[in-house]
PDB file of C-alpha atoms and ligand atoms in Angstrom:
ATOM      1  CA  MET A   1       0.000   0.000   0.000  1.00 89.00           C
ATOM      2  CA  GLU A   2       1.312   3.439  -0.878  1.00 91.00           C
ATOM      3  CA  VAL A   3       1.365   5.743   2.150  1.00 97.00           C
ATOM      4  CA  LYS A   4       1.313   9.441   1.396  1.00 97.00           C
ATOM      5  CA  THR A   5       3.008  11.719   3.903  1.00 98.00           C
ATOM      6  CA  PHE A   6       3.765  15.425   3.975  1.00 97.00           C
ATOM      7  CA  ASP A   7       6.777  17.331   5.227  1.00 98.00           C
ATOM      8  CA  PHE A   8       5.486  20.812   5.887  1.00 98.00           C
ATOM      9  CA  LYS A   9       7.611  23.914   5.674  1.00 98.00           C
ATOM     10  CA  LYS A  10       9.173  24.912   8.965  1.00 98.00           C
ATOM     11  CA  ILE A  11      10.704  28.236   9.893  1.00 98.00           C
ATOM     12  CA  SER A  12      13.077  27.790  12.833  1.00 97.00           C
ATOM     13  CA  ASN A  13      15.120  30.379  14.629  1.00 97.00           C
ATOM     14  CA  SER A  14      16.273  31.166  18.142  1.00 97.00           C
ATOM     15  CA  SER A  15      12.656  32.041  19.054  1.00 97.00           C
ATOM     16  CA  GLY A  16      11.327  28.588  18.152  1.00 98.00           C
ATOM     17  CA  ASN A  17       9.608  26.892  15.214  1.00 98.00           C
ATOM     18  CA  LEU A  18       6.715  27.820  12.979  1.00 98.00           C
ATOM     19  CA  VAL A  19       5.132  25.247  10.684  1.00 98.00           C
ATOM     20  CA  PHE A  20       2.652  26.227   8.010  1.00 98.00           C
ATOM     21  CA  LEU A  21       0.601  24.554   5.330  1.00 98.00           C
ATOM     22  CA  GLU A  22      -1.828  25.806   2.739  1.00 98.00           C
ATOM     23  CA  ALA A  23      -4.933  24.060   1.448  1.00 98.00           C
ATOM     24  CA  ASN A  24      -4.652  22.790  -2.133  1.00 98.00           C
ATOM     25  CA  LYS A  25      -0.909  23.434  -2.066  1.00 97.00           C
ATOM     26  CA  ASP A  26       0.682  21.505   0.773  1.00 98.00           C
ATOM     27  CA  ILE A  27      -2.288  19.174   1.178  1.00 98.00           C
ATOM     28  CA  PRO A  28      -4.427  18.086  -1.799  1.00 97.00           C
ATOM     29  CA  PHE A  29      -7.831  19.389  -0.686  1.00 98.00           C
ATOM     30  CA  ASP A  30      -9.782  22.333   0.680  1.00 98.00           C
ATOM     31  CA  VAL A  31     -10.067  22.306   4.464  1.00 98.00           C
ATOM     32  CA  LYS A  32     -13.683  22.523   5.639  1.00 98.00           C
ATOM     33  CA  ARG A  33     -13.179  21.255   9.178  1.00 98.00           C
ATOM     34  CA  VAL A  34     -10.488  21.037  11.830  1.00 98.00           C
ATOM     35  CA  TYR A  35     -10.599  18.891  14.953  1.00 98.00           C
ATOM     36  CA  TYR A  36      -8.091  17.551  17.428  1.00 98.00           C
ATOM     37  CA  ILE A  37      -7.858  14.573  19.727  1.00 98.00           C
ATOM     38  CA  TYR A  38      -5.953  14.583  23.022  1.00 98.00           C
ATOM     39  CA  GLY A  39      -6.025  13.066  26.506  1.00 98.00           C
ATOM     40  CA  VAL A  40      -6.233   9.531  25.087  1.00 98.00           C
ATOM     41  CA  ASN A  41      -5.154   6.766  27.474  1.00 96.00           C
ATOM     42  CA  ASN A  42      -2.187   4.815  26.148  1.00 92.00           C
ATOM     43  CA  ASN A  43      -4.241   1.585  26.128  1.00 94.00           C
ATOM     44  CA  ASP A  44      -7.116   3.099  24.201  1.00 97.00           C
ATOM     45  CA  ARG A  45      -7.635   2.616  20.509  1.00 98.00           C
ATOM     46  CA  ARG A  46      -9.847   4.920  18.458  1.00 98.00           C
ATOM     47  CA  GLY A  47     -11.103   4.991  14.919  1.00 98.00           C
ATOM     48  CA  PHE A  48     -12.353   1.588  13.742  1.00 98.00           C
ATOM     49  CA  HIS A  49     -13.983   3.066  10.683  1.00 98.00           C
ATOM     50  CA  ALA A  50     -13.471   4.210   7.103  1.00 98.00           C
ATOM     51  CA  HIS A  51     -14.983   7.079   5.154  1.00 98.00           C
ATOM     52  CA  LYS A  52     -16.720   6.903   1.787  1.00 98.00           C
ATOM     53  CA  SER A  53     -15.538  10.332   0.594  1.00 98.00           C
ATOM     54  CA  LEU A  54     -13.620  12.167   3.294  1.00 98.00           C
ATOM     55  CA  GLN A  55      -9.950  13.008   2.843  1.00 98.00           C
ATOM     56  CA  GLN A  56      -7.882  14.042   5.827  1.00 98.00           C
ATOM     57  CA  ALA A  57      -4.398  15.094   6.908  1.00 98.00           C
ATOM     58  CA  LEU A  58      -3.326  13.894  10.360  1.00 98.00           C
ATOM     59  CA  ILE A  59      -0.597  15.763  12.230  1.00 98.00           C
ATOM     60  CA  CYS A  60       0.543  14.875  15.729  1.00 98.00           C
ATOM     61  CA  ILE A  61       1.416  18.402  16.823  1.00 98.00           C
ATOM     62  CA  HIS A  62       2.541  17.308  20.300  1.00 98.00           C
ATOM     63  CA  GLY A  63       3.687  13.953  21.643  1.00 98.00           C
ATOM     64  CA  SER A  64       3.263  10.855  19.521  1.00 98.00           C
ATOM     65  CA  CYS A  65       0.714   8.314  18.371  1.00 98.00           C
ATOM     66  CA  LYS A  66       0.400   5.529  15.833  1.00 98.00           C
ATOM     67  CA  ILE A  67      -2.036   5.077  12.981  1.00 98.00           C
ATOM     68  CA  MET A  68      -2.977   1.751  11.421  1.00 98.00           C
ATOM     69  CA  LEU A  69      -4.259   2.044   7.870  1.00 98.00           C
ATOM     70  CA  ASP A  70      -5.986  -0.841   6.099  1.00 98.00           C
ATOM     71  CA  ASP A  71      -7.097  -0.557   2.455  1.00 97.00           C
ATOM     72  CA  GLY A  72      -8.878  -3.914   2.555  1.00 96.00           C
ATOM     73  CA  THR A  73      -5.908  -5.885   1.259  1.00 96.00           C
ATOM     74  CA  ALA A  74      -2.893  -4.577   3.187  1.00 97.00           C
ATOM     75  CA  LYS A  75      -2.257  -2.954   6.545  1.00 98.00           C
ATOM     76  CA  VAL A  76       0.429  -0.502   7.541  1.00 98.00           C
ATOM     77  CA  ASP A  77       1.331   1.137  10.848  1.00 98.00           C
ATOM     78  CA  ILE A  78       2.708   4.669  10.898  1.00 98.00           C
ATOM     79  CA  GLU A  79       4.088   6.553  13.881  1.00 98.00           C
ATOM     80  CA  LEU A  80       3.420  10.286  14.005  1.00 98.00           C
ATOM     81  CA  LYS A  81       5.752  12.235  16.299  1.00 98.00           C
ATOM     82  CA  ASP A  82       6.917  15.256  14.330  1.00 98.00           C
ATOM     83  CA  PRO A  83       4.696  18.374  14.241  1.00 98.00           C
ATOM     84  CA  SER A  84       6.027  19.247  10.774  1.00 98.00           C
ATOM     85  CA  HIS A  85       5.050  15.849   9.372  1.00 98.00           C
ATOM     86  CA  GLY A  86       1.584  14.870   8.173  1.00 98.00           C
ATOM     87  CA  LEU A  87      -0.164  11.696   7.039  1.00 98.00           C
ATOM     88  CA  PHE A  88      -2.701  11.701   4.235  1.00 98.00           C
ATOM     89  CA  VAL A  89      -5.679   9.428   4.841  1.00 98.00           C
ATOM     90  CA  GLY A  90      -7.838   9.170   1.762  1.00 98.00           C
ATOM     91  CA  ASN A  91     -11.322   7.772   1.429  1.00 97.00           C
ATOM     92  CA  ALA A  92     -12.074   4.046   1.635  1.00 97.00           C
ATOM     93  CA  MET A  93      -9.324   3.468   4.175  1.00 98.00           C
ATOM     94  CA  TRP A  94      -9.953   1.719   7.500  1.00 98.00           C
ATOM     95  CA  ARG A  95      -8.068   3.526  10.295  1.00 98.00           C
ATOM     96  CA  GLU A  96      -7.252   2.900  13.914  1.00 98.00           C
ATOM     97  CA  MET A  97      -5.302   5.288  16.152  1.00 98.00           C
ATOM     98  CA  TYR A  98      -3.394   3.894  19.124  1.00 98.00           C
ATOM     99  CA  ASP A  99      -0.336   4.150  21.347  1.00 98.00           C
ATOM    100  CA  PHE A 100      -0.990   7.785  22.236  1.00 98.00           C
ATOM    101  CA  SER A 101       1.644   9.329  24.496  1.00 98.00           C
ATOM    102  CA  PRO A 102       0.071  11.102  27.502  1.00 98.00           C
ATOM    103  CA  ASP A 103       0.879  14.503  25.953  1.00 98.00           C
ATOM    104  CA  ALA A 104      -0.266  13.623  22.403  1.00 98.00           C
ATOM    105  CA  VAL A 105      -2.382  16.080  20.446  1.00 98.00           C
ATOM    106  CA  LEU A 106      -3.547  14.745  17.080  1.00 98.00           C
ATOM    107  CA  LEU A 107      -4.681  17.530  14.765  1.00 98.00           C
ATOM    108  CA  VAL A 108      -6.894  16.560  11.829  1.00 98.00           C
ATOM    109  CA  LEU A 109      -7.659  18.667   8.760  1.00 98.00           C
ATOM    110  CA  ALA A 110     -10.720  17.384   6.931  1.00 98.00           C
ATOM    111  CA  SER A 111     -11.975  17.966   3.398  1.00 98.00           C
ATOM    112  CA  GLU A 112     -15.671  17.892   4.371  1.00 98.00           C
ATOM    113  CA  TYR A 113     -18.021  18.985   7.116  1.00 98.00           C
ATOM    114  CA  TYR A 114     -18.954  16.332   9.649  1.00 98.00           C
ATOM    115  CA  ASP A 115     -21.350  13.776   8.164  1.00 98.00           C
ATOM    116  CA  GLU A 116     -22.092  10.560  10.035  1.00 98.00           C
ATOM    117  CA  GLY A 117     -23.488   9.159   6.756  1.00 98.00           C
ATOM    118  CA  ASP A 118     -19.973   9.178   5.300  1.00 98.00           C
ATOM    119  CA  TYR A 119     -18.697   6.724   7.952  1.00 98.00           C
ATOM    120  CA  ILE A 120     -18.424   2.958   7.527  1.00 98.00           C
ATOM    121  CA  ARG A 121     -18.149   1.698  11.103  1.00 98.00           C
ATOM    122  CA  ASP A 122     -18.482  -2.028  10.446  1.00 98.00           C
ATOM    123  CA  TYR A 123     -15.385  -3.848   9.137  1.00 98.00           C
ATOM    124  CA  ASP A 124     -17.313  -6.440   7.103  1.00 98.00           C
ATOM    125  CA  GLU A 125     -19.316  -3.643   5.503  1.00 98.00           C
ATOM    126  CA  PHE A 126     -16.021  -1.889   4.711  1.00 98.00           C
ATOM    127  CA  ILE A 127     -14.709  -4.985   2.906  1.00 98.00           C
ATOM    128  CA  ARG A 128     -17.988  -5.259   0.940  1.00 98.00           C
ATOM    129  CA  TYR A 129     -17.757  -1.544   0.079  1.00 97.00           C
ATOM    130  CA  ILE A 130     -14.174  -1.974  -1.210  1.00 97.00           C
ATOM    131  CA  LYS A 131     -15.230  -4.902  -3.414  1.00 95.00           C
ATOM    132  CA  GLU A 132     -18.298  -3.067  -4.769  1.00 96.00           C
ATOM    133  CA  THR A 133     -16.425   0.122  -5.586  1.00 93.00           C
ATOM    134  CA  ASN A 134     -13.352  -1.450  -7.225  1.00 83.00           C
TER     135      ASN A 134
HETATM  136  C1  T46 B 201     -11.218  10.026  11.805  1.00 53.71           C
HETATM  137  C2  T46 B 201     -10.325   9.919  12.973  1.00 53.71           C
HETATM  138  C3  T46 B 201      -8.890  10.230  12.656  1.00 53.71           C
HETATM  139  C4  T46 B 201     -18.557  15.184  15.613  1.00 53.71           C
HETATM  140  O1  T46 B 201     -19.681  15.464  16.054  1.00 53.71           O
HETATM  141  N1  T46 B 201     -17.937  16.038  14.755  1.00 53.71           N
HETATM  142  C5  T46 B 201     -16.705  15.789  14.252  1.00 53.71           C
HETATM  143  O2  T46 B 201     -16.172  16.603  13.463  1.00 53.71           O
HETATM  144  C6  T46 B 201     -16.047  14.574  14.635  1.00 53.71           C
HETATM  145  C7  T46 B 201     -14.660  14.251  14.082  1.00 53.71           C
HETATM  146  C8  T46 B 201     -16.680  13.718  15.484  1.00 53.71           C
HETATM  147  N2  T46 B 201     -17.916  14.034  15.961  1.00 53.71           N
HETATM  148  C9  T46 B 201     -18.567  13.108  16.906  1.00 53.71           C
HETATM  149  C10 T46 B 201     -18.941  11.752  16.352  1.00 53.71           C
HETATM  150  C11 T46 B 201     -18.866  10.865  17.584  1.00 53.71           C
HETATM  151  O3  T46 B 201     -20.088  10.939  18.277  1.00 53.71           O
HETATM  152  O4  T46 B 201     -17.649  12.873  17.966  1.00 53.71           O
HETATM  153  C12 T46 B 201     -17.787  11.540  18.442  1.00 53.71           C
HETATM  154  C13 T46 B 201     -16.447  10.827  18.404  1.00 53.71           C
HETATM  155  O5  T46 B 201     -16.107  10.591  17.027  1.00 53.71           O
HETATM  156  P1  T46 B 201     -15.405   9.234  16.574  1.00 53.71           P
HETATM  157  O6  T46 B 201     -15.779   8.118  17.457  1.00 53.71           O
HETATM  158  O7  T46 B 201     -15.647   9.078  15.111  1.00 53.71           O
HETATM  159  O8  T46 B 201     -13.872   9.622  16.839  1.00 53.71           O
HETATM  160  P2  T46 B 201     -12.562   8.852  16.382  1.00 53.71           P
HETATM  161  O9  T46 B 201     -11.440   9.425  17.175  1.00 53.71           O
HETATM  162  O10 T46 B 201     -12.761   7.382  16.394  1.00 53.71           O
HETATM  163  O11 T46 B 201     -12.401   9.275  14.822  1.00 53.71           O
HETATM  164  C14 T46 B 201     -12.102  10.607  14.467  1.00 53.71           C
HETATM  165  C15 T46 B 201     -12.982  11.049  13.277  1.00 53.71           C
HETATM  166  O12 T46 B 201     -14.360  10.869  13.595  1.00 53.71           O
HETATM  167  C16 T46 B 201     -12.669  10.272  12.023  1.00 53.71           C
HETATM  168  O13 T46 B 201     -13.258  10.908  10.913  1.00 53.71           O
HETATM  169  O14 T46 B 201     -10.802   9.758  10.686  1.00 53.71           O
HETATM  170  O15 T46 B 201     -10.733  10.719  14.102  1.00 53.71           O
END
């Protein structure tokens, strides 16, 4: 499976670091929604779903966490621990987030407004969806 990641531009000087990214330039979509996840217990796992249309960029802006991506045929685990590094998660991709450090803040930039109808929360349904749409 091809994993798409981003290395965002970073301006560093004696006063610290500034990372920036622009929609449709540094990530391949318009950003309609931003949310962030933090305070996750290290043993907890989140996600367990795919999206029919949504595209997202995941950036762990503090601490670290891991993301498991599953396209229905292959699985890959990616660690996010650099605030200037992003992971693209396209549609039709099962995802699970785990191994959050106590200080982890996972920032997510999303291509669409929140729509529960875009979620596939059942793994068997996800596999059927992959077969139907390919
Ligand atoms: C994803 C991963 C990386 C809203 O009302 N609005 C929102 O914008 C979001 C993201 C969630 N919600 C509600 C839906 C649920 O009742 O918040 C609750 C928790 O959402 P969920 O269980 O889907 O959270 P995660 O951490 O499993 O997944 C989230 C995103 O939902 C999902 O799109 O890709 O982060």
